[in-house]
Each structure stands twice: as C-alpha cells, then as structure tokens.
Short mmCIF file of C-alpha atoms and ligand atoms in Angstrom, two decimals:
data_model
loop_
_atom_site.label_atom_id
_atom_site.label_comp_id
_atom_site.label_asym_id
_atom_site.label_seq_id
_atom_site.Cartn_x
_atom_site.Cartn_y
_atom_site.Cartn_z
CA SER A 1 103.39 125.58 95.85
CA SER A 2 102.72 127.68 99.09
CA ASN A 3 103.81 124.84 101.66
CA GLU A 4 107.02 123.88 99.79
CA GLN A 5 110.01 124.02 101.87
CA PRO A 6 112.80 126.27 100.44
CA VAL A 7 115.82 124.83 98.77
CA LYS A 8 118.35 124.10 101.35
CA LYS A 9 121.82 125.09 100.64
CA GLN A 10 124.25 122.41 100.36
CA SER A 11 126.89 122.21 103.34
CA ASP A 12 129.52 121.04 101.08
CA THR A 13 130.70 123.83 99.49
CA GLN A 14 133.26 121.93 97.06
CA HIS A 15 131.81 121.67 93.71
CA THR A 16 133.90 119.53 91.91
CA ALA A 17 133.57 119.46 88.06
CA LEU A 18 132.13 116.03 88.39
CA SER A 19 129.28 116.86 90.97
CA LEU A 20 128.45 120.00 88.63
CA HIS A 21 128.29 117.78 86.05
CA ARG A 22 125.94 115.44 87.28
CA HIS A 23 123.81 118.20 88.88
CA ALA A 24 123.34 119.81 85.25
CA HIS A 25 121.88 116.33 84.25
CA LYS A 26 120.42 115.16 87.22
CA VAL A 27 117.31 112.91 86.45
CA LYS A 28 113.68 114.49 87.68
CA GLY A 29 113.38 111.81 90.23
CA CYS A 30 111.96 111.93 93.80
CA TYR A 31 110.69 109.99 96.58
CA VAL A 32 106.99 109.76 97.05
CA ILE A 33 105.60 108.80 100.68
CA LEU A 34 101.89 108.44 101.37
CA ILE A 35 101.73 108.98 104.95
CA ARG A 36 99.77 109.80 108.34
CA ASN A 37 101.31 111.89 110.72
CA SER A 38 100.92 109.32 113.60
CA GLU A 39 103.90 107.36 111.41
CA LEU A 40 106.57 109.75 111.85
CA ASP A 41 108.85 107.71 113.83
CA GLY A 42 108.34 105.00 111.22
CA ILE A 43 109.47 107.66 108.39
CA ALA A 44 112.45 108.94 110.36
CA SER A 45 113.58 105.30 110.41
CA THR A 46 113.35 104.60 106.88
CA MET A 47 114.42 108.17 105.97
CA ALA A 48 117.81 107.75 108.16
CA GLN A 49 118.53 104.84 106.06
CA ILE A 50 117.83 105.88 102.75
CA GLU A 51 120.07 109.12 103.69
CA ASP A 52 122.87 106.59 105.08
CA THR A 53 122.79 104.07 101.91
CA PHE A 54 121.94 106.49 98.85
CA ASN A 55 120.27 109.92 99.50
CA SER A 56 123.13 111.98 101.10
CA LYS A 57 124.96 111.57 98.49
CA PHE A 58 122.01 112.45 95.38
CA ASP A 59 120.01 114.60 97.39
CA TYR A 60 116.75 113.67 95.68
CA PRO A 61 113.71 115.43 97.38
CA TYR A 62 110.72 114.00 99.31
CA VAL A 63 107.20 114.22 98.39
CA PHE A 64 104.95 113.60 101.39
CA LEU A 65 101.24 113.06 100.52
CA ASN A 66 98.71 112.84 103.29
CA ASP A 67 94.94 112.89 103.29
CA GLU A 68 94.87 115.15 106.18
CA PRO A 69 97.08 117.97 106.38
CA PHE A 70 100.48 117.36 107.96
CA THR A 71 101.48 118.85 111.04
CA ASP A 72 104.32 121.47 111.73
CA HIS A 73 106.27 119.01 113.95
CA PHE A 74 106.00 116.03 111.31
CA LYS A 75 106.87 118.80 108.75
CA SER A 76 110.00 119.81 110.76
CA THR A 77 111.41 116.37 111.94
CA VAL A 78 111.55 115.05 108.11
CA ALA A 79 112.78 118.35 106.70
CA SER A 80 115.79 117.99 109.51
CA LEU A 81 116.53 114.40 108.33
CA THR A 82 118.08 115.60 104.82
CA LYS A 83 119.45 117.98 102.93
CA ALA A 84 117.43 117.55 100.27
CA ARG A 85 114.08 119.54 99.29
CA VAL A 86 110.87 118.46 101.35
CA LEU A 87 107.22 118.85 99.71
CA PHE A 88 104.20 118.43 101.30
CA GLY A 89 101.13 117.96 99.39
CA LEU A 90 97.36 117.47 100.64
CA LEU A 91 94.79 114.70 98.92
CA ASN A 92 91.54 116.18 97.64
CA SER A 93 87.92 114.49 97.52
CA THR A 94 89.11 113.22 93.86
CA MET A 95 91.81 111.38 94.81
CA TRP A 96 90.71 110.02 98.47
CA GLY A 97 86.85 109.60 98.60
CA TYR A 98 84.21 107.52 97.38
CA PRO A 99 83.56 108.25 93.33
CA ASP A 100 79.84 108.95 92.64
CA PHE A 101 79.46 105.76 90.70
CA ILE A 102 79.99 103.83 93.99
CA ASP A 103 77.03 102.29 96.18
CA GLN A 104 78.24 102.79 99.77
CA GLU A 105 75.88 100.30 101.41
CA TYR A 106 76.73 98.05 99.09
CA ALA A 107 80.18 98.55 99.96
CA ALA A 108 79.67 98.42 103.34
CA ARG A 109 78.03 94.96 103.19
CA CYS A 110 80.89 93.58 100.87
CA ARG A 111 83.34 94.68 103.64
CA GLU A 112 81.23 92.80 106.30
CA SER A 113 81.42 89.56 104.24
CA MET A 114 85.01 89.82 103.37
CA ALA A 115 85.44 90.20 107.27
CA GLU A 116 84.03 86.95 107.61
CA LEU A 117 86.75 85.27 105.66
CA GLY A 118 89.80 86.82 107.68
CA ILE A 119 91.44 88.45 105.12
CA PRO A 120 93.79 91.38 106.07
CA TYR A 121 92.18 94.72 105.91
CA ALA A 122 88.74 93.12 104.86
CA SER A 123 86.77 95.78 106.98
CA SER A 124 89.08 98.49 106.45
CA GLU A 125 87.72 101.95 104.60
CA SER A 126 90.67 103.80 104.52
CA TYR A 127 93.03 101.12 103.39
CA ARG A 128 90.61 100.65 100.17
CA HIS A 129 90.83 104.55 99.46
CA MET A 130 94.74 104.29 99.79
CA CYS A 131 95.07 101.10 97.56
CA ARG A 132 92.48 103.22 95.09
CA PHE A 133 95.10 106.58 95.41
CA GLN A 134 97.97 104.30 95.02
CA SER A 135 96.68 102.81 91.74
CA GLY A 136 95.33 105.79 90.18
CA PHE A 137 96.40 109.18 91.58
CA PHE A 138 99.70 109.49 93.24
CA PHE A 139 101.34 110.08 89.82
CA ARG A 140 98.62 112.93 88.97
CA HIS A 141 99.33 114.96 92.61
CA PRO A 142 100.05 118.42 91.40
CA LEU A 143 103.62 118.29 93.61
CA LEU A 144 104.27 115.20 91.04
CA ASP A 145 103.97 117.40 87.72
CA GLU A 146 108.03 118.46 87.87
CA PHE A 147 109.06 114.59 88.11
CA ASP A 148 109.63 112.24 85.90
CA TYR A 149 110.85 109.04 88.20
CA TYR A 150 109.63 107.90 91.47
CA TRP A 151 110.53 106.19 94.47
CA ARG A 152 107.81 105.09 96.69
CA LEU A 153 108.87 104.91 100.60
CA GLU A 154 106.86 103.39 103.50
CA PRO A 155 107.31 104.02 107.27
CA TYR A 156 108.88 101.09 109.32
CA VAL A 157 110.85 99.65 106.48
CA ASP A 158 114.62 99.08 105.94
CA TYR A 159 116.82 99.67 103.33
CA TYR A 160 120.24 97.81 104.29
CA CYS A 161 122.88 98.26 101.29
CA GLN A 162 125.04 100.99 100.23
CA ILE A 163 123.90 102.04 96.62
CA ASP A 164 127.41 103.64 94.93
CA TYR A 165 125.33 105.00 91.69
CA ASP A 166 122.14 106.95 90.81
CA VAL A 167 119.26 104.60 90.84
CA PHE A 168 116.87 107.24 88.60
CA ARG A 169 119.81 107.95 86.09
CA PHE A 170 120.03 103.99 85.93
CA MET A 171 116.60 103.60 84.83
CA LYS A 172 116.94 106.88 82.35
CA ASP A 173 119.96 105.27 80.89
CA ASN A 174 118.60 101.74 80.40
CA LYS A 175 115.20 102.57 79.58
CA LYS A 176 113.78 100.89 82.58
CA LYS A 177 110.37 101.80 83.33
CA TYR A 178 109.54 99.65 86.72
CA GLY A 179 112.08 98.31 89.53
CA PHE A 180 111.25 95.99 91.99
CA THR A 181 112.74 93.84 94.85
CA ILE A 182 110.20 91.40 96.10
CA ALA A 183 107.82 89.19 94.36
CA TYR A 184 104.68 87.62 96.08
CA LYS A 185 101.28 86.52 95.91
CA GLU A 186 98.27 88.25 96.68
CA HIS A 187 95.10 86.66 98.97
CA ILE A 188 92.76 85.84 95.73
CA GLU A 189 89.81 86.89 97.78
CA THR A 190 90.57 90.61 97.39
CA VAL A 191 90.77 90.56 93.79
CA PRO A 192 88.36 87.70 92.90
CA THR A 193 87.32 89.69 89.51
CA LEU A 194 90.42 91.62 88.73
CA TRP A 195 91.81 89.56 86.29
CA LYS A 196 88.38 88.97 84.41
CA THR A 197 88.08 93.22 84.36
CA VAL A 198 91.42 93.76 82.95
CA MET A 199 90.56 91.54 80.08
CA SER A 200 87.35 93.08 79.18
CA PHE A 201 89.01 96.23 79.08
CA LEU A 202 91.39 95.09 76.56
CA ASP A 203 88.21 93.12 74.73
CA GLU A 204 86.44 96.43 74.64
CA HIS A 205 89.30 98.36 73.28
CA PRO A 206 91.14 96.85 70.80
CA ASP A 207 92.83 99.90 69.56
CA ILE A 208 94.61 99.79 72.97
CA ALA A 209 95.12 96.12 72.79
CA LYS A 210 96.70 96.19 69.39
CA GLN A 211 99.42 98.38 70.21
CA LEU A 212 100.50 96.10 73.43
CA PRO A 213 103.76 94.27 73.21
CA SER A 214 102.98 90.80 72.13
CA HIS A 215 102.62 87.79 74.80
CA ASN A 216 106.58 86.76 74.06
CA GLU A 217 108.07 90.29 74.62
CA SER A 218 105.61 91.20 77.35
CA LEU A 219 105.87 89.62 81.04
CA ILE A 220 102.52 88.39 81.08
CA ASN A 221 103.52 84.95 81.81
CA PHE A 222 104.88 86.62 85.38
CA VAL A 223 100.75 87.36 86.29
CA THR A 224 99.19 83.92 84.73
CA SER A 225 100.03 80.20 84.53
CA ASP A 226 97.56 79.61 82.16
CA GLY A 227 98.00 81.33 78.82
CA GLY A 228 95.70 84.13 80.44
CA GLN A 229 92.55 82.52 81.66
CA THR A 230 93.35 83.23 85.40
CA TYR A 231 95.37 85.43 87.70
CA ASN A 232 98.00 83.24 89.28
CA THR A 233 98.31 86.25 91.96
CA CYS A 234 102.09 87.03 91.68
CA HIS A 235 102.53 90.47 92.05
CA PHE A 236 105.78 92.95 92.65
CA TRP A 237 105.58 94.33 96.27
CA SER A 238 104.74 97.94 95.33
CA ASN A 239 105.78 99.18 99.12
CA PHE A 240 109.14 99.44 97.15
CA GLU A 241 108.66 100.47 93.61
CA VAL A 242 111.31 102.68 91.61
CA GLY A 243 109.43 103.88 88.35
CA ASP A 244 108.90 105.76 85.26
CA LEU A 245 105.90 107.86 85.78
CA SER A 246 105.20 107.89 82.18
CA LEU A 247 103.93 104.59 82.58
CA TRP A 248 100.96 105.51 85.29
CA ARG A 249 100.19 108.60 82.84
CA SER A 250 99.98 107.06 79.64
CA GLU A 251 96.56 107.31 77.94
CA ALA A 252 96.53 103.25 78.04
CA TYR A 253 96.90 102.90 82.06
CA LEU A 254 94.98 105.80 82.68
CA LYS A 255 91.86 104.24 80.40
CA LEU A 256 92.76 101.04 82.25
CA PHE A 257 92.64 102.72 85.60
CA ASP A 258 89.27 104.47 84.82
CA TYR A 259 87.79 101.19 83.63
CA LEU A 260 88.72 99.43 86.77
CA ASP A 261 87.78 102.42 89.02
CA ARG A 262 84.16 101.98 87.68
CA SER A 263 83.70 98.53 88.18
CA GLY A 264 83.56 99.19 91.74
CA GLY A 265 86.70 96.54 92.57
CA PHE A 266 88.69 98.93 94.76
CA PHE A 267 85.61 99.45 96.97
CA TYR A 268 83.17 95.82 96.57
CA GLU A 269 86.16 93.89 96.87
CA ARG A 270 89.69 94.83 97.82
CA TRP A 271 92.07 95.40 94.86
CA GLY A 272 95.76 96.31 96.15
CA ASP A 273 97.39 98.62 94.17
CA ALA A 274 100.11 95.87 93.86
CA PRO A 275 98.31 93.60 92.10
CA VAL A 276 96.86 96.29 89.81
CA HIS A 277 100.26 98.26 89.09
CA SER A 278 101.88 94.55 88.69
CA ILE A 279 98.99 92.99 85.74
CA ALA A 280 99.16 96.49 83.94
CA ALA A 281 102.93 96.68 83.72
CA ALA A 282 103.01 93.08 82.63
CA ILE A 283 100.85 93.82 79.91
CA LEU A 284 101.83 97.26 79.10
CA LEU A 285 105.92 96.92 78.98
CA LYS A 286 108.44 94.71 77.68
CA LYS A 287 110.37 92.71 79.36
CA SER A 288 113.46 94.67 79.17
CA GLU A 289 111.89 97.72 80.83
CA PHE A 290 111.51 95.92 83.90
CA HIS A 291 114.45 95.92 86.68
CA PHE A 292 115.10 93.74 89.40
CA PHE A 293 117.08 95.74 92.18
CA ASN A 294 119.26 92.83 93.68
CA ASP A 295 121.57 95.37 94.85
CA ILE A 296 119.11 97.09 97.21
CA GLY A 297 118.37 94.93 100.50
CA TYR A 298 115.12 95.78 101.37
CA ARG A 299 112.68 94.68 104.17
CA HIS A 300 109.02 95.31 104.88
CA THR A 301 107.20 93.10 107.55
CA SER A 302 108.74 89.87 108.20
CA TYR A 303 109.67 90.09 104.03
CA MET A 304 113.15 90.60 102.71
CA HIS A 305 115.20 90.63 99.74
CA CYS A 306 118.70 90.62 101.05
CA PRO A 307 121.37 89.89 97.99
CA VAL A 308 123.27 86.81 98.04
CA GLY A 309 126.85 86.70 97.25
CA ASP A 310 130.09 87.65 98.53
CA ILE A 311 130.64 91.09 97.00
CA PHE A 312 127.23 92.30 99.01
CA ARG A 313 128.69 91.22 102.43
CA THR A 314 130.63 94.37 102.81
CA LYS A 315 127.69 96.62 101.16
CA CYS A 316 124.99 95.49 103.31
CA THR A 317 123.77 94.63 106.90
CA CYS A 318 121.14 92.25 106.04
CA ASN A 319 121.70 88.14 106.55
CA PRO A 320 121.40 86.87 102.86
CA ASN A 321 119.73 83.51 104.96
CA ASN A 322 116.50 85.66 105.20
CA ASN A 323 116.17 86.36 101.33
CA PHE A 324 112.59 86.42 100.27
CA GLY A 325 113.29 83.59 97.44
CA LYS A 326 113.24 81.07 100.17
CA VAL A 327 109.71 82.58 101.21
CA ASN A 328 108.12 82.48 98.04
CA PRO A 329 109.60 80.47 95.27
CA PHE A 330 106.80 80.23 93.33
CA CYS A 331 106.81 83.99 92.04
CA VAL A 332 110.35 83.95 91.71
CA HIS A 333 110.11 80.90 88.95
CA GLN A 334 107.26 82.71 87.62
CA MET A 335 109.74 85.37 87.11
CA LEU A 336 112.38 83.28 86.01
CA GLY A 337 110.58 81.88 83.55
CA SER A 338 109.43 85.42 82.18
CA LEU A 339 112.23 87.80 82.72
CA ILE A 340 115.23 88.18 80.67
CA THR A 341 117.87 86.19 82.76
CA GLN A 342 120.25 89.00 82.08
CA SER A 343 118.98 91.18 84.68
CA LEU A 344 118.13 88.52 87.12
CA ASP A 345 121.38 86.29 86.68
CA PHE A 346 122.86 85.83 90.07
CA ASN A 347 121.19 83.97 92.97
CA MET A 348 117.65 83.84 93.19
CA GLU A 349 117.92 80.18 91.69
CA LEU A 350 119.83 79.35 94.87
CA SER A 351 117.27 80.57 97.03
CA CYS A 352 114.21 78.45 95.80
P1 LIG B 401 100.33 97.59 103.88
O1 LIG B 401 101.81 97.52 103.56
O2 LIG B 401 99.54 96.84 102.68
O3 LIG B 401 100.08 96.74 105.13
O4 LIG B 401 99.88 98.88 104.16
P2 LIG B 401 100.06 100.11 104.74
O5 LIG B 401 99.32 100.36 106.38
O6 LIG B 401 101.72 100.12 105.15
O7 LIG B 401 100.15 101.31 104.14
C1 LIG B 401 100.93 101.82 102.48
C2 LIG B 401 100.94 103.02 102.93
O8 LIG B 401 99.79 103.91 102.85
C3 LIG B 401 101.83 103.32 103.92
O9 LIG B 401 102.90 104.56 103.38
C4 LIG B 401 100.65 104.31 104.91
O10 LIG B 401 101.78 105.23 105.83
C5 LIG B 401 99.89 104.68 103.81
N1 LIG B 401 98.34 104.82 104.36
C6 LIG B 401 97.72 103.71 104.79
N2 LIG B 401 96.80 104.23 105.21
C7 LIG B 401 96.73 105.74 104.88
C8 LIG B 401 95.76 106.43 105.68
O11 LIG B 401 94.62 106.29 105.88
N3 LIG B 401 96.27 107.94 105.32
C9 LIG B 401 97.25 108.34 104.73
N4 LIG B 401 98.01 109.41 104.69
N5 LIG B 401 98.04 107.23 104.71
C10 LIG B 401 98.24 105.85 104.58
MN1 LIG B 402 103.16 98.96 104.52
#
C-alpha cells in the first residue's frame, strides 16, 4: 500500500543457519494498534518495552490504525523505535461510523440515561465506535490481509517479562487461537441484552449452532454460571490479545457480529469488544484452543498480571504481590473450573 514504510535492513549482518531457518518459516504475525495521534508518548513507552522483552529478537511488524490520518511526526517517531516494518492505515466509514440501521437520536437518548448511572464511557460516542471496530472490523482491515495472527497493543500499558520464544510460532504450533493474560468482570449495565442476543442468534442459526463444540468441550462455563441462562460478565481483557485471525474471519463469527451489530447494542447499550470477543470465543472454540500467557507480565491501568514463582523473578520486573488474581478471584475460579488445568497449572490458585 502507498503509505507503507519501506522494509528496514537489519543492522545485524550475521545470518546464522538458525536465523535463516527461522526466517524462512516465520509465522505471519503482526502487532495491531488502534490509536490516536495524541497517544504517541504512550505507544512509544509500550513499544520500547515490547522491543526490549520480545520483538527486537523477532521483528514482527506493527500495524497502526486510526480513524484520522497519522501525522508525519507520529509515523517517524514509531518507525524510529523498531527495526521491524511499520504500516499505517486509515479506517473508512463502514469500520468507524454509524450504520444506516442505527437510530442516532435514540442512541443519544440511551447515552444520556446510561450517563446517569455513572458507568465509564457512558456518554462517549467515540468509545462505542472503537468497541464496534475492535469487535467486528480490525481483522478485515486491508493492511491485515497478509497476516494470520495478531497481538493487540495499547498505549500506556507495561510489559514486564523477557520472552525468549516466538509467541506467534507457539500459537501456530500448538493450534492456539486465543491468548490472554487478564480476566475481569464487566459492568452489566453496558451489556444488558448481549447474552440474550447471542442466544437468539444461535436459535435462528441452527446450521451454525450444530457445528459448535459441545458445552463440555467449549469454554462456555467461563461466561455463564447458571448453565447458559445469563452472562456472568467474565471476560478476557482484550487490551492484551494474541489471536488467530481466522477465528474472527470465520463465517460463524462474521454472521454473529453482523447479527449483534444489527441489534444495535454497540450504540444503544455500550457493548465492549472484550465481552463480545470472550463470549464468541467461549462458544466457538475448544478449551484447548485458549492459552493463558502466564509468562507475559502485563499491566493496563491499575490491573496487572505478574507471574508468581521464583523462576520469573530474574525475567520480570513486576511485583507478583500485585497479581490480578488477588483483584478478581471470581473470574479466575470460572476459568479454573472451565479451562484445561494444564495451561493454568502454577500459581493462579495461590493468588485467590
Ligand atoms: P479502555 O482501555 O477501555 O479504557 O479504552 P482506551 O481509551 O484505552 O481505548 C482502547 C484502544 O482504542 C486504545 O488503543 C486507544 O488508543 C484506542 N482508541 C480509543 N478511542 C479512539 C479514537 O477515538 N480514535 C482512535 N484512533 N483510537 C481510539
Ligand atoms: Mn486502554
């Protein structure tokens, strides 16, 4: 594409047989970052940590997306922070804007009544466009066409632990489709009809419903605690996500997203991409296709995942006493009950 930066030459000219081999079999992975120009200092900090802990060894490209054009200053600054490729894309009005089936006046009234409840981002229009984009469109942006896996990054987050293996290769070799670090509970007021809408989608699409993993094979008990009557609001925090793009590009997810979109909940309520992704993945994937990245120490706002255990103290700069399991034991228990324990061994139990 025209605004793609040229590929940078590696400063290291020593190509060992191993690095050539690794390059030849490189997984098509990228970072994907939806961001505003004003958040440049925040993404500079995130990128410095990502490069230090992981990407300086692997050089996965960064895809920056924005609903407004990136400034030259933004582009040159982020490019200077990595030797990997950097790509910059703009969102069109399908990906960021009101679909014609949305009643914008009704949406405005809904925002006003939600604001009275004191819910975060209750009155924000841009936040709703953002959540809808992250739910249904980032994986269809043309700049992502060449990629099979993504790692979502946000400005102002921290990455604490040295990662010595190729995370994308791990996903591919182990047939993992959704990787997370933090699980939390959502404000139910933002998603009052989401669960019901997903259930009516399944009722109306028996062809899709009958191809899903069984309740025992899936992670559905992470998102419902009463056998499917209601949503328990547990979700993976999508500000960190490492995923297989084929999950979201699947016919089942595309139809589900379209159904959710047409129901209006992204605008009349304030459906977050985290509960949408989590419920969809819990229904569409098998338990074994999820991966808890215990070894990736991560912080977003005041919530942190910091791996517990002596082996991590030389690799990580975070304090394990701040591990998130102490913050939200409920969703951790939902996970322990649902996920195969093999990928959840270690110390999650200790921390709740
Ligand atoms: P929170 O994590 O739920 O509090 O939401 P954030 O404000 O962190 O937004 C999530 C991601 O979307 C971040 O990477 C933001 O930079 C990005 N984002 C949010 N709103 C906008 C927007 O209006 N325009 C653009 N370009 N990016 C946005
Ligand atoms: Mn954020």
